[in-house]
Every structure is written in structure tokens, then in C-alpha cells.
Coordinates of C-alpha atoms (C1' of nucleotides) in Angstrom, one line a residue:
Chain A
M1 CA -21.8 -12.1 -12.7
A2 CA -19.1 -13.8 -14.6
D3 CA -16.5 -15.0 -11.9
G4 CA -20.2 -16.5 -9.9
R5 CA -17.3 -18.3 -8.4
R6 CA -16.4 -15.6 -5.1
G7 CA -18.5 -14.3 -2.4
G8 CA -21.1 -11.6 -2.6
G9 CA -21.4 -8.5 -4.8
A10 CA -17.7 -7.9 -6.1
V11 CA -16.2 -5.2 -8.4
Q12 CA -14.9 -5.9 -11.6
S13 CA -13.0 -3.5 -12.3
V14 CA -11.2 -3.3 -9.1
E15 CA -10.3 -6.4 -8.0
R16 CA -8.8 -6.7 -11.5
A17 CA -6.8 -3.2 -10.3
L18 CA -5.4 -5.3 -6.8
D19 CA -5.2 -8.2 -8.8
L20 CA -2.3 -5.9 -10.2
L21 CA -0.9 -4.4 -7.5
E22 CA -0.3 -7.9 -6.3
V23 CA 1.6 -9.3 -9.5
L24 CA 3.5 -6.4 -8.7
A25 CA 4.4 -6.5 -5.9
A26 CA 5.2 -9.9 -5.9
A27 CA 7.3 -9.3 -8.6
P28 CA 10.8 -9.2 -7.9
D29 CA 11.2 -6.1 -10.0
E30 CA 8.9 -3.9 -12.7
M31 CA 7.0 -6.0 -15.4
G32 CA 5.5 -5.2 -19.3
V33 CA 2.8 -5.3 -19.7
T34 CA 3.0 -8.4 -22.3
E35 CA 3.9 -10.2 -19.2
L36 CA 0.9 -8.8 -16.7
T37 CA -1.4 -10.3 -19.5
E38 CA 0.3 -13.9 -18.6
A39 CA 0.2 -13.7 -14.8
T40 CA -2.4 -12.6 -14.9
G41 CA -4.9 -13.8 -18.2
L42 CA -6.8 -10.5 -18.6
P43 CA -6.1 -8.3 -22.3
G44 CA -3.2 -6.1 -23.5
A45 CA -6.0 -3.7 -23.2
T46 CA -7.5 -4.0 -20.2
I47 CA -4.2 -4.1 -18.5
H48 CA -3.1 -1.1 -20.3
R49 CA -6.7 0.8 -18.6
L50 CA -6.2 -0.4 -15.2
L51 CA -3.0 0.6 -15.0
A52 CA -3.6 4.3 -16.2
T53 CA -5.9 4.5 -13.2
L54 CA -3.3 3.5 -11.0
L55 CA -0.4 5.3 -12.4
S56 CA -1.9 8.8 -12.7
R57 CA -3.0 8.4 -9.1
G58 CA 0.3 7.7 -8.2
Y59 CA -0.9 3.2 -7.2
A60 CA 1.2 2.8 -9.7
H61 CA 5.0 3.3 -11.6
Q62 CA 6.4 3.1 -14.7
D63 CA 9.9 3.4 -15.4
P64 CA 10.3 6.2 -18.8
V65 CA 12.6 4.6 -21.1
T66 CA 12.0 0.7 -20.0
R67 CA 8.2 1.7 -20.3
R68 CA 7.6 -1.6 -17.9
Y69 CA 5.2 -0.6 -14.6
S70 CA 6.1 -1.3 -10.5
L71 CA 4.2 -0.6 -8.0
G72 CA 4.4 3.4 -7.1
S73 CA 5.6 5.9 -4.8
R74 CA 1.6 6.5 -3.0
L75 CA 1.3 3.3 -1.4
V76 CA 4.1 3.0 0.9
R77 CA 2.5 5.9 2.5
L78 CA -1.0 4.1 2.2
G79 CA 1.1 1.3 3.5
G80 CA 2.0 2.9 6.3
S81 CA -1.5 4.4 7.7
A82 CA -2.6 1.0 7.1
G83 CA 0.6 -0.1 9.8
R84 CA -0.9 1.5 12.2
R85 CA -4.6 1.2 11.7
F86 CA -4.1 -2.3 11.7
G87 CA -1.6 -2.4 15.3
T88 CA -3.9 -0.3 16.5
W89 CA -7.4 -2.7 16.1
M90 CA -5.0 -5.9 17.0
R91 CA -4.0 -4.6 19.9
P92 CA -6.6 -5.9 22.5
W93 CA -5.2 -9.4 21.6
L94 CA -1.9 -8.0 22.1
V95 CA -2.2 -6.8 25.4
E96 CA -4.0 -10.4 25.8
L97 CA -1.0 -11.9 25.1
M98 CA 1.8 -9.9 26.8
E99 CA -1.1 -10.6 30.1
L100 CA -1.3 -13.5 30.2
S101 CA 2.7 -14.1 29.9
G102 CA 4.4 -10.7 31.6
E103 CA 6.3 -10.8 28.3
T104 CA 6.2 -8.0 25.9
A105 CA 4.1 -8.7 22.9
N106 CA 5.0 -8.4 19.0
L107 CA 2.5 -8.0 16.1
A108 CA 4.5 -9.0 12.8
V109 CA 3.8 -9.6 9.6
L110 CA 6.5 -10.8 6.3
E111 CA 7.4 -8.4 3.6
D112 CA 9.2 -8.9 1.0
S113 CA 10.6 -11.6 1.9
H114 CA 11.8 -10.5 5.3
V115 CA 9.7 -10.0 9.1
V116 CA 8.6 -7.3 10.1
Y117 CA 7.3 -5.8 13.4
V118 CA 4.8 -3.8 12.8
A119 CA 2.9 -3.2 16.8
Q120 CA 4.0 -3.9 19.9
V121 CA 2.9 -3.8 24.0
P122 CA 5.7 -4.1 26.3
S123 CA 6.1 -6.2 29.0
R124 CA 5.8 -4.5 32.8
H125 CA 9.3 -6.3 33.3
K126 CA 12.4 -4.2 33.4
V127 CA 14.5 -6.4 31.4
R128 CA 12.1 -6.3 27.9
M129 CA 12.3 -6.9 24.4
F130 CA 14.3 -5.0 22.2
T131 CA 13.2 -5.2 18.6
E132 CA 11.7 -1.6 17.2
V133 CA 7.6 -1.7 15.3
G134 CA 9.7 -1.3 12.0
N135 CA 12.3 -3.5 12.4
R136 CA 12.7 -6.1 9.7
L137 CA 14.3 -10.0 10.6
L138 CA 15.2 -12.3 8.9
P139 CA 12.5 -15.3 9.1
H140 CA 13.8 -18.3 10.0
T141 CA 15.8 -17.3 12.3
T142 CA 11.9 -15.5 14.8
A143 CA 9.8 -17.3 15.9
V144 CA 6.9 -14.8 14.0
G145 CA 9.8 -15.4 10.5
K146 CA 8.9 -19.4 11.7
V147 CA 5.1 -18.8 11.4
L148 CA 4.6 -16.8 8.7
L149 CA 6.1 -19.1 6.5
A150 CA 4.7 -22.4 7.5
F151 CA 1.4 -21.5 6.4
R152 CA 2.5 -19.6 3.1
P153 CA 2.7 -22.5 0.6
R154 CA 5.9 -24.2 -0.3
E155 CA 6.8 -22.2 -3.1
V156 CA 6.4 -19.4 -1.1
T157 CA 8.7 -20.8 0.8
G158 CA 11.4 -21.8 -0.8
A159 CA 11.4 -17.9 -2.6
V160 CA 11.8 -16.7 0.5
I161 CA 14.8 -18.6 1.6
A162 CA 16.1 -19.0 -1.5
R163 CA 16.8 -15.5 -2.3
N164 CA 17.9 -14.4 2.1
G165 CA 20.2 -17.6 3.0
L166 CA 19.7 -19.3 5.8
P167 CA 22.5 -17.0 7.8
G168 CA 23.0 -18.0 11.6
R169 CA 22.7 -14.5 14.2
T170 CA 23.7 -17.6 17.4
G171 CA 24.7 -21.1 18.0
R172 CA 21.8 -21.9 17.8
T173 CA 20.3 -21.0 14.5
I174 CA 19.0 -22.5 11.7
T175 CA 20.9 -22.7 8.6
D176 CA 20.2 -26.0 6.7
A177 CA 16.7 -26.1 5.1
G178 CA 16.4 -29.0 5.4
R179 CA 15.7 -29.1 9.4
L180 CA 14.0 -25.9 8.7
Y181 CA 11.1 -27.3 6.3
R182 CA 10.4 -30.1 9.4
E183 CA 10.3 -27.5 11.5
L184 CA 7.8 -25.7 9.2
E185 CA 5.9 -28.1 9.5
Q186 CA 6.0 -28.8 12.7
V187 CA 4.8 -25.1 13.0
A188 CA 1.6 -26.1 10.8
R189 CA 1.6 -28.5 12.3
R190 CA 1.2 -27.4 16.3
G191 CA -0.5 -23.8 15.4
Y192 CA 2.6 -22.1 17.2
A193 CA 6.1 -22.0 16.5
V194 CA 8.9 -21.5 19.1
D195 CA 13.0 -18.9 19.3
D196 CA 15.1 -20.9 21.2
E197 CA 18.0 -18.0 21.8
E198 CA 17.9 -18.5 18.0
E199 CA 17.8 -14.7 17.1
E200 CA 19.2 -13.3 19.7
E201 CA 21.5 -15.2 23.1
G202 CA 19.1 -15.6 25.8
V203 CA 16.1 -14.1 23.7
C204 CA 13.3 -16.3 23.8
C205 CA 10.3 -16.4 21.5
I206 CA 6.9 -17.9 21.1
A207 CA 4.8 -17.5 17.8
V208 CA 1.0 -18.1 16.2
P209 CA -0.8 -17.5 13.6
V210 CA -3.7 -14.3 13.8
F211 CA -5.8 -15.0 9.7
G212 CA -7.3 -12.8 8.3
P213 CA -8.8 -12.8 4.6
D214 CA -5.8 -11.9 3.4
D215 CA -4.1 -14.7 1.9
A216 CA -0.4 -14.5 4.1
P217 CA -1.3 -14.4 8.0
A218 CA 0.2 -11.5 10.6
A219 CA 1.3 -13.7 13.2
M220 CA 1.9 -12.6 17.3
S221 CA 4.6 -13.6 19.5
V222 CA 5.6 -12.5 23.6
S223 CA 9.2 -12.8 24.1
G224 CA 11.4 -12.4 26.6
P225 CA 14.3 -14.0 28.7
T226 CA 15.0 -16.9 27.9
S227 CA 15.3 -17.1 32.4
R228 CA 11.3 -16.2 32.8
L229 CA 10.2 -18.7 29.8
G230 CA 11.7 -22.0 30.0
P231 CA 9.8 -24.8 28.3
G232 CA 7.3 -25.4 31.8
R233 CA 6.0 -21.7 31.7
R234 CA 6.1 -22.5 27.3
Q235 CA 3.3 -25.0 28.2
R236 CA 1.7 -23.1 31.2
I237 CA 1.6 -20.0 28.6
L238 CA 0.9 -22.2 24.9
P239 CA -3.1 -23.2 25.7
R240 CA -4.0 -19.9 26.1
M241 CA -1.7 -18.1 23.5
L242 CA -3.1 -20.2 20.5
R243 CA -6.4 -19.6 22.1
V244 CA -6.1 -16.0 21.6
S245 CA -4.8 -17.1 18.0
A246 CA -8.3 -18.2 16.7
D247 CA -9.5 -15.3 18.9
A248 CA -8.4 -12.9 16.6
S249 CA -8.7 -14.4 14.0
A250 CA -11.6 -15.6 14.1
A251 CA -12.6 -11.7 14.5
L252 CA -10.7 -10.2 11.3
L253 CA -12.6 -12.6 9.2
S254 CA -16.2 -12.0 11.0
A255 CA -17.2 -9.4 8.7
G256 CA -20.5 -8.9 10.3
D257 CA -21.6 -11.3 7.7
P258 CA -22.5 -15.6 9.8
A259 CA -22.5 -16.6 5.9
R260 CA -18.9 -17.2 5.8
R261 CA -17.0 -19.3 7.5
G262 CA -14.1 -19.7 6.2
D263 CA -12.5 -21.2 9.1
R264 CA -8.7 -21.7 7.7
H265 CA -6.6 -23.2 11.3
P266 CA -5.6 -26.4 11.8
Chain B
M1 CA -17.8 10.0 -21.1
A2 CA -19.6 11.1 -18.8
D3 CA -16.8 13.0 -16.2
G4 CA -14.9 14.3 -19.4
R5 CA -12.7 16.5 -16.8
R6 CA -10.8 13.6 -15.3
G7 CA -7.1 12.7 -17.0
G8 CA -7.3 10.6 -20.1
G9 CA -9.3 7.1 -20.0
A10 CA -9.5 6.7 -16.3
V11 CA -11.3 3.1 -15.0
Q12 CA -14.7 4.8 -12.8
S13 CA -15.1 2.1 -10.2
V14 CA -11.3 1.7 -9.7
E15 CA -10.4 6.0 -9.2
R16 CA -14.0 5.3 -6.3
A17 CA -12.1 2.8 -4.7
L18 CA -9.4 4.3 -3.8
D19 CA -10.0 7.7 -3.2
L20 CA -12.3 5.3 -0.1
L21 CA -9.0 3.9 0.3
E22 CA -7.6 7.6 1.0
V23 CA -10.0 9.2 2.7
L24 CA -9.9 5.9 5.2
A25 CA -5.8 7.2 5.5
A26 CA -6.9 10.4 6.3
A27 CA -9.1 9.7 8.8
P28 CA -7.6 9.7 12.5
D29 CA -10.4 6.6 12.9
E30 CA -12.5 4.1 11.9
M31 CA -14.6 5.6 9.3
G32 CA -18.5 4.2 9.0
V33 CA -20.1 3.7 5.7
T34 CA -22.3 7.1 6.1
E35 CA -19.5 9.5 7.0
L36 CA -17.8 7.7 3.7
T37 CA -20.9 9.2 1.3
E38 CA -20.1 12.6 2.6
A39 CA -16.7 13.1 1.9
T40 CA -16.9 11.2 -1.4
G41 CA -20.0 12.1 -2.9
L42 CA -21.1 8.9 -3.6
P43 CA -24.1 6.8 -2.7
G44 CA -24.9 4.5 0.3
A45 CA -24.6 1.5 -1.9
T46 CA -21.9 1.8 -4.3
I47 CA -19.5 2.5 -0.6
H48 CA -20.8 -0.2 -0.2
R49 CA -20.4 -2.0 -3.1
L50 CA -17.1 -1.3 -2.6
L51 CA -16.1 -1.5 0.5
A52 CA -17.1 -5.4 0.6
T53 CA -14.9 -5.9 -2.5
L54 CA -12.2 -4.4 -0.7
L55 CA -13.3 -6.0 2.5
S56 CA -13.0 -9.4 0.5
R57 CA -9.6 -9.3 -0.7
G58 CA -8.5 -7.3 2.8
Y59 CA -7.6 -3.8 1.6
A60 CA -10.4 -2.3 4.7
H61 CA -10.7 -3.8 7.7
Q62 CA -14.6 -4.1 9.0
D63 CA -14.7 -3.8 13.0
P64 CA -16.7 -6.5 13.7
V65 CA -19.5 -5.1 16.5
T66 CA -18.8 -0.7 15.0
R67 CA -19.4 -2.2 11.9
R68 CA -17.3 1.0 11.1
Y69 CA -14.1 0.8 8.5
S70 CA -11.0 1.4 8.4
L71 CA -7.7 1.0 6.4
G72 CA -6.7 -3.4 5.7
S73 CA -3.9 -5.7 7.1
R74 CA -2.7 -6.2 2.5
L75 CA -2.1 -2.5 2.6
V76 CA 0.5 -3.0 5.3
R77 CA 2.9 -5.6 2.9
L78 CA 1.8 -3.9 -0.6
G79 CA 3.8 -1.2 0.6
G80 CA 6.4 -2.4 2.3
S81 CA 7.2 -3.7 -1.0
A82 CA 6.1 -0.5 -2.8
G83 CA 8.8 0.9 -0.5
R84 CA 11.1 -1.2 -1.0
R85 CA 10.7 -0.6 -4.7
F86 CA 10.2 3.3 -4.9
G87 CA 13.4 3.4 -3.6
T88 CA 15.0 1.5 -6.4
W89 CA 14.0 3.2 -8.7
M90 CA 14.4 6.4 -6.7
R91 CA 18.5 5.2 -6.6
P92 CA 19.8 6.9 -9.4
W93 CA 19.3 10.3 -7.7
L94 CA 19.6 9.4 -4.2
V95 CA 23.8 8.4 -5.6
E96 CA 23.8 11.4 -7.5
L97 CA 23.2 13.4 -4.6
M98 CA 25.9 11.8 -2.4
E99 CA 28.2 12.3 -5.4
L100 CA 27.9 15.9 -5.3
S101 CA 27.7 16.3 -2.2
G102 CA 30.4 13.7 -0.4
E103 CA 27.3 12.9 2.5
T104 CA 24.6 9.9 3.2
A105 CA 21.1 11.3 0.9
N106 CA 17.8 10.2 2.3
L107 CA 14.6 9.6 0.2
A108 CA 11.8 10.5 2.8
V109 CA 7.5 10.6 2.4
L110 CA 5.3 11.8 5.0
E111 CA 3.1 9.8 6.7
D112 CA 0.7 9.2 9.0
S113 CA 2.4 13.1 10.6
H114 CA 5.6 11.4 10.4
V115 CA 8.3 10.9 8.1
V116 CA 9.4 7.7 7.3
Y117 CA 12.7 7.5 5.3
V118 CA 12.6 5.2 2.8
A119 CA 15.5 4.4 1.2
Q120 CA 19.5 6.0 1.9
V121 CA 22.1 5.6 0.1
P122 CA 25.4 5.9 3.2
S123 CA 28.4 8.5 1.9
R124 CA 32.5 7.1 2.3
H125 CA 33.0 9.1 5.7
K126 CA 33.7 7.5 7.8
V127 CA 31.7 9.9 10.4
R128 CA 28.2 9.0 8.7
M129 CA 24.8 9.6 9.4
F130 CA 22.4 8.0 11.8
T131 CA 19.4 7.7 10.2
E132 CA 18.3 3.7 8.9
V133 CA 15.9 2.9 6.4
G134 CA 12.5 2.4 9.1
N135 CA 12.8 5.6 11.5
R136 CA 10.6 7.7 11.9
L137 CA 10.7 11.3 12.8
L138 CA 8.7 13.9 13.7
P139 CA 8.7 16.1 9.8
H140 CA 9.6 19.8 12.1
T141 CA 12.8 18.9 13.4
T142 CA 14.1 18.3 9.7
A143 CA 14.7 19.7 6.9
V144 CA 13.1 16.8 4.8
G145 CA 10.3 17.5 6.8
K146 CA 9.8 20.4 6.5
V147 CA 9.9 20.2 2.4
L148 CA 7.1 17.7 2.8
L149 CA 5.1 20.2 4.7
A150 CA 5.9 23.3 3.3
F151 CA 4.7 21.7 -0.3
R152 CA 1.8 20.5 0.7
P153 CA -1.8 22.7 1.4
R154 CA -1.6 25.1 4.7
E155 CA -5.2 22.8 6.6
V156 CA -2.5 19.6 5.7
T157 CA -0.2 21.5 8.1
G158 CA -1.5 22.3 10.0
A159 CA -3.2 19.0 11.3
V160 CA 0.0 17.4 11.1
I161 CA 1.2 20.0 13.9
A162 CA -1.9 20.0 16.1
R163 CA -1.5 16.3 16.0
N164 CA 2.3 15.9 16.8
G165 CA 3.2 19.4 18.3
L166 CA 5.9 21.2 18.1
P167 CA 8.3 19.3 20.5
G168 CA 12.3 20.4 21.5
R169 CA 15.1 18.2 19.9
T170 CA 17.8 20.4 20.5
G171 CA 18.3 23.9 21.7
R172 CA 17.5 24.9 18.1
T173 CA 14.6 23.7 16.5
I174 CA 12.3 25.4 16.7
T175 CA 9.2 25.2 18.8
D176 CA 7.2 28.4 17.5
A177 CA 4.4 27.7 15.0
G178 CA 5.1 31.6 13.7
R179 CA 7.9 30.7 13.1
L180 CA 7.7 27.3 11.8
Y181 CA 4.8 28.7 9.5
R182 CA 7.1 31.2 7.7
E183 CA 10.2 29.4 7.3
L184 CA 7.9 26.7 5.5
E185 CA 6.6 29.5 3.3
Q186 CA 10.1 29.9 2.9
V187 CA 11.6 26.4 1.9
A188 CA 8.1 27.0 0.0
R189 CA 9.3 29.8 -2.3
R190 CA 13.3 28.4 -2.7
G191 CA 12.6 25.0 -3.0
Y192 CA 14.9 23.3 -0.9
A193 CA 14.8 23.9 3.5
V194 CA 17.8 23.6 5.7
D195 CA 17.9 21.5 9.4
D196 CA 20.9 23.1 11.1
E197 CA 21.6 20.9 14.3
E198 CA 18.0 21.4 15.1
E199 CA 17.2 17.6 15.1
E200 CA 20.4 16.7 16.6
E201 CA 23.2 17.9 17.6
G202 CA 26.2 19.0 15.1
V203 CA 23.9 17.0 12.5
C204 CA 23.3 19.2 9.0
C205 CA 20.7 18.3 6.5
I206 CA 19.9 19.7 3.3
A207 CA 16.5 18.2 1.6
V208 CA 14.6 18.6 -2.3
P209 CA 11.7 17.8 -2.9
V210 CA 10.3 15.1 -5.3
F211 CA 7.3 15.3 -7.4
G212 CA 5.2 12.8 -8.7
P213 CA 2.1 12.4 -9.5
D214 CA 0.6 11.2 -5.9
D215 CA -0.3 14.7 -5.2
A216 CA 1.5 15.2 -2.1
P217 CA 5.6 15.0 -2.5
A218 CA 8.6 13.0 -1.9
A219 CA 11.9 14.5 0.1
M220 CA 14.9 13.8 -0.4
S221 CA 17.8 15.2 0.6
V222 CA 21.4 14.5 2.3
S223 CA 23.5 14.7 6.0
G224 CA 26.5 14.6 7.3
P225 CA 27.9 16.2 10.0
T226 CA 27.9 19.9 10.5
S227 CA 31.4 20.8 10.3
R228 CA 31.4 19.1 6.4
L229 CA 28.1 21.2 5.8
G230 CA 28.8 24.4 6.4
P231 CA 26.9 27.8 4.8
G232 CA 30.1 28.2 2.7
R233 CA 29.8 23.8 1.4
R234 CA 25.8 24.8 0.9
Q235 CA 26.3 27.0 -1.2
R236 CA 28.5 25.4 -3.6
I237 CA 26.1 22.2 -3.2
L238 CA 22.1 23.6 -4.2
P239 CA 22.3 24.6 -6.9
R240 CA 23.1 21.0 -7.7
M241 CA 20.9 19.6 -5.3
L242 CA 17.9 21.7 -6.9
R243 CA 18.8 20.5 -10.7
V244 CA 18.7 16.6 -9.4
S245 CA 15.3 17.4 -7.5
A246 CA 14.1 19.7 -10.8
D247 CA 15.1 15.8 -13.2
A248 CA 13.5 13.5 -10.6
S249 CA 10.4 15.3 -10.9
A250 CA 10.3 15.4 -14.2
A251 CA 11.5 11.5 -15.0
L252 CA 8.6 10.8 -12.1
L253 CA 6.1 12.8 -14.5
S254 CA 6.5 11.9 -17.5
A255 CA 4.3 9.0 -17.3
G256 CA 5.2 7.5 -20.8
D257 CA 5.1 10.8 -22.4
P258 CA 8.0 12.0 -24.8
A259 CA 8.2 15.4 -23.5
R260 CA 11.4 15.2 -21.3
R261 CA 14.7 12.8 -20.9
G262 CA 16.3 13.4 -18.3
D263 CA 19.7 13.0 -18.5
R264 CA 22.7 12.5 -16.1
H265 CA 26.3 13.9 -16.2
P266 CA 28.2 12.7 -13.9
Chain C
dC1 C1' -42.7 -0.3 22.2
dA2 C1' -42.5 3.9 18.8
dG3 C1' -39.2 6.7 16.0
dC4 C1' -34.6 6.9 13.7
dC5 C1' -30.6 6.7 12.1
dT6 C1' -27.2 3.6 9.6
dA7 C1' -26.4 -0.5 6.9
dT8 C1' -27.8 -3.9 4.1
dT9 C1' -29.6 -5.8 0.3
dC10 C1' -32.2 -5.7 -4.2
dC11 C1' -32.9 -5.0 -9.4
dA12 C1' -34.1 -2.3 -13.7
dC13 C1' -31.6 0.6 -16.5
dA14 C1' -27.5 2.7 -19.1
dT15 C1' -23.0 4.0 -18.1
dG16 C1' -19.3 2.8 -17.9
dG17 C1' -16.3 -1.3 -18.7
dT18 C1' -13.9 -4.6 -22.0
dG19 C1' -11.4 -6.4 -25.0
dG20 C1' -10.5 -7.2 -30.1
dA21 C1' -8.2 -5.0 -33.7
dA22 C1' -5.7 -1.2 -35.7
dG23 C1' -1.9 2.6 -34.9
dC24 C1' 3.1 3.3 -33.1
dG25 C1' 7.5 3.9 -32.0
dA26 C1' 11.6 0.8 -31.1
dT27 C1' 14.9 -2.1 -31.8
dG28 C1' 16.1 -6.1 -34.3
dC29 C1' 17.9 -8.5 -38.1
dG30 C1' 19.6 -8.8 -43.3
Chain D
dC1 C1' 20.3 1.3 -44.0
dG2 C1' 15.5 -0.1 -44.3
dC3 C1' 12.6 -3.7 -43.8
dA4 C1' 10.3 -6.9 -40.1
dT5 C1' 9.1 -7.8 -35.0
dC6 C1' 7.5 -6.8 -30.6
dG7 C1' 5.3 -5.0 -26.9
dC8 C1' 2.8 -1.1 -25.6
dT9 C1' -0.6 2.2 -27.0
dT10 C1' -4.8 3.8 -28.9
dC11 C1' -10.0 3.4 -30.5
dC12 C1' -15.1 2.1 -30.3
dA13 C1' -18.9 -0.6 -30.9
dC14 C1' -21.1 -3.9 -27.6
dC15 C1' -23.0 -5.4 -24.3
dA16 C1' -21.9 -7.2 -19.6
dT17 C1' -21.5 -5.0 -16.0
dG18 C1' -21.6 -1.7 -11.9
dT19 C1' -24.4 2.4 -10.5
dG20 C1' -27.6 4.4 -7.0
dG21 C1' -32.8 4.9 -5.4
dA22 C1' -35.0 2.6 -2.5
dA23 C1' -36.5 -1.5 -0.1
dT24 C1' -35.1 -3.8 3.9
dA25 C1' -32.6 -5.2 8.8
dG26 C1' -31.4 -4.3 12.2
dG27 C1' -30.0 -1.8 16.9
dC28 C1' -29.7 2.3 19.6
dT29 C1' -32.4 6.2 22.0
dG30 C1' -36.2 7.5 24.5

DNA sequence: CAGCCTATTCCACATGGTGGAAGCGATGCG
DNA sequence: CGCATCGCTTCCACCATGTGGAATAGGCTG
């Protein structure tokens, strides 16, 4: 095995193909073969061959005129199926969150600088939350968003903020970059984030991370009217939320083998 | 080359990995290695190795207790990026549709038995359409949905219908399977579909397919109030829509092949 | 507790993937 | 207008890499 540092037996060409997809996903627009060469360190011929394979299956797209590459439409459908599936096997944890808090529980991921809600378990209250599955919100206004940002390298955070700006949604939204960075640091240290009417008046939200094999975490939250989620109640709920967070992460990371123990949480 | 029948130079292990992802996406729930063996014809060891690679990157997920596999969370984000990108390079065609019809143009794909809107170019009318990007609707109630179904094998269509049923949305929704099948045949023959207030009262929609390297087509549509999209106007718009459909498909299919270059005509 | 079925690991082999270098086609420059 | 350049694509000999049959481990079932 050429790349001995990677875990177990991994298929080189598949890994490289995935690398390509990820580089393409991260890029703001289309990329040429040479750019990909620089980004991945692979020889052009190899990249071309890999791309040809992805191309023929619709996983990559090549602009007919510029000949540059980007992600293909096939991934849209796959992503949708994956989201549905992801929501399904995260459901037990969401249910747990909903039951321990009595409020609606959400699952979200960071996608193209936006927070996207992937699954939800609604509370039984008459007054419930509004976010719908599939909704896209800005990270800096939401608790899940702050969690998703807090556990990524600073440069990613910076890119996201540069792209979105920090528009205010309510009087309490954090619109100052310095303050946001301080808050994110705190979130990373504490392991949770709170949104106290920063996205919507009267709505409060508490979020915790879920770490998986993916380098970016997902986030789970509970959200409800501020009247029901005051500081006192939050203090009571939080320890149990953190515990669920850790449990869910452990479940995701254990791929059935006790050999690999990559603990990632603070 | 052992497998000479496949187009050009494709990387075997990558193709197989993609096969696995697609099988997992198509399955209603998690799958074991043996099921995958049957579905793909690959030996168990090979599948296992491929899955290990996908697993370690978050592209597949293994339930810690049942040890069965499904799609991983990483694909959710990738899919999102891909959707955004897909919408971006389809935009010229959508703009063309919007301009030739004066109505809002949409791009949609079939995803997990649902129609999902991926991109949109809004019309300049004050009264516009309602579908939002990311929205999920049932195929049988929409023009795009009918297009997406019409160009897939009968068994896929059947599975989708079996899963969703044929709930009515308005008095005009097609709720009879026989009638739907006849309509789909007509759609396939004519190359377009119409939704005449079948999804929403007062809203009419015309859709055409876009064929790419992916075996499933996408669909583009224009939608607006019935008052503006009566039979007469539809007849005038349709030929041009079909032309855009063909042009867009040609553009998608020519992957670096110096075949057809569809110049746009304002 | 034995039998069976499924996931996982192992390993010798040769197939399939690799990448340096040569071809092309398109822009840009003189 | 033709020559130079640059980046995408194709070729091919080599051998690292992925392959898959068979052995192992683990978990249910009867």
C-alpha cells in the first residue's frame, strides 16, 4: 500500500475520485485539469481518466465550450436520497432530543455556505417551530449554523462569512465579525450553541454537534418559543443534549470496529 | 481492456464504487453485503473493500448494530453543491425559456420518488409562480413530474406510483393509474407534458425533458396562471420549448466531443 | 451446542490503473 | 496570418494495485 497512513485497505482510485469530487464541490466555479492537478497533486493524465469515468456517469460535468469541470447532476439525486436516509438513521437521536426538551428537534448540515435542514421531529406542542425540511438559512443567525461553523477550520469559517456577509435578521443577530468569532470559539469550547432570538423574534434554539466520518460535523437542535426555553430550562436541558450529541457521534464513528477510536469532541 | 464494451477508458474500481452508491440509493432501506453481491454481481470481498473506502470518507454509512449499509451523510452536502452548480450551468436555457414564454422557468429532477425543484428563473410579471427551489412535489400532479416519469422504464414509473399513490390535489389531478400511464405514453411520444390546473387551481405548466449522461433526465418547465397559458399560447410556445429542450440535451451530452455547438438565438 | 448464514480478513496473482511523454486544438502574440 | 504557447487529451509499457477465491470470525436459529 503506497499510502500507508490511511486506515485499513482503501481503494486508491476510488479515494482519488472522491478527492476530485470534493475539490470540485469546494471550488466556487468550474475547474480545469491543471487546476485540479495543483489542488490534488495528481498527474494530469490520472485526473483526466478519473474525470472521464465520473463524466460518463453524470457525476461530473464538463462545459462543452470551456472544457472545464464541475459537479454533475447525478449527484443531486444521490444527495437527496442520502439526505432522506441520513435523516432516517438519525431519527432516534432526534426523538430523544425532542422528548428530553419537549421541543421540535432538527438536523442540519452546512452546504454551500448555508445551513440546510435535513430532518425534523416536531414537538407535540400546539405552538411549534417553523423551519421546514429543505430550508436554507444563514449560519451566523442560527444555533445550528454556529455549531457547524465552530468545528471547522478558521479558513472555512472565514470563507463562509466572506461569502454571506453578516446580515441582521432581528435586533439580536450577531452582525460583527469579531463578535461572531469570539462566539464561535466559545461554542467550540463548550460544545453547544444558543440562538436567542437572533434569527426570529421570540424563537430560541439550542444546538449540539454530531461528528461522523465526514470531516464536517452535522448539527442537531431543539427550538421553541423563548417563553419555553429561558435560561433556566436551557441549563436543565443542556447536559442531556450534550450527552445525546456524544452518543450520536460515537454511533456514527464506530464503523463496527473497536480498532479505530478517533475521538473528536472537546 | 477486459471490459471492452464500456465507453472509452473508464476506471473499473471507480465505476464499481458508483454502482454501489446507485444501488444503495435505489434501495428502499439498508442493504447487506450479500444483497449487494446479488445486485451488482461482484464478489463479496470486492464489495466490502469498496464499501470500506466509501465508509471511511462518509459516502456510505454502516449501521453499527445490523452492519448493513446505506448512503452516507457526506453525499448530502455534495448533492447540495451539485444542485447549485447544475442550476448555474442550466441557467442560460432557463432564461431562454423564461424569455420565450414570459413565464417563470423551472428546473427539476426526480429524487426519491419526488419532484424536486433545483433552479428557477422568475418571470417579470407581478403575478408569478409559487414553487420554491428545494420544494418537493408529487410527480403525477406536475408537468415536470410527468416528463420525469415518461422517460424512465415502466418498472421505475410503477415503483414511484406504488410508493406515492395518486392523491388528488385539485379536481383535475389524474388519480387513475390507467389514465396516468396513457398520459405518460403520450408525453413520451410528444416530448412534452402539460399540467392544466392539476397541481394547483389556476396554475398551468408546460414541461420538456433534458437528457444528460445520467440515465434519468431532468425536466424544465414554464409555469404561470392559466389565464396567460391557454391552449392558444401554449401552441405558440411549445415548438420553441422543444427546441430549447433539444439544444440543452445536446449541450449536456457533448462531453468534449466536438459535435454540436448550439448557439443561442435571441 | 451444533449448524448455517453473513460479514470480514488474507494473500498470491495478473489485471487494471498509472503517469511520463507525445499529440492536438484552441487562444494569444508577434 | 502563421508561429508559439498553453491546456486538454491520448498512448503505452510497466508494475503497483486492486482482485476474488478461500479461510476466519461472529451471530442467530433450531
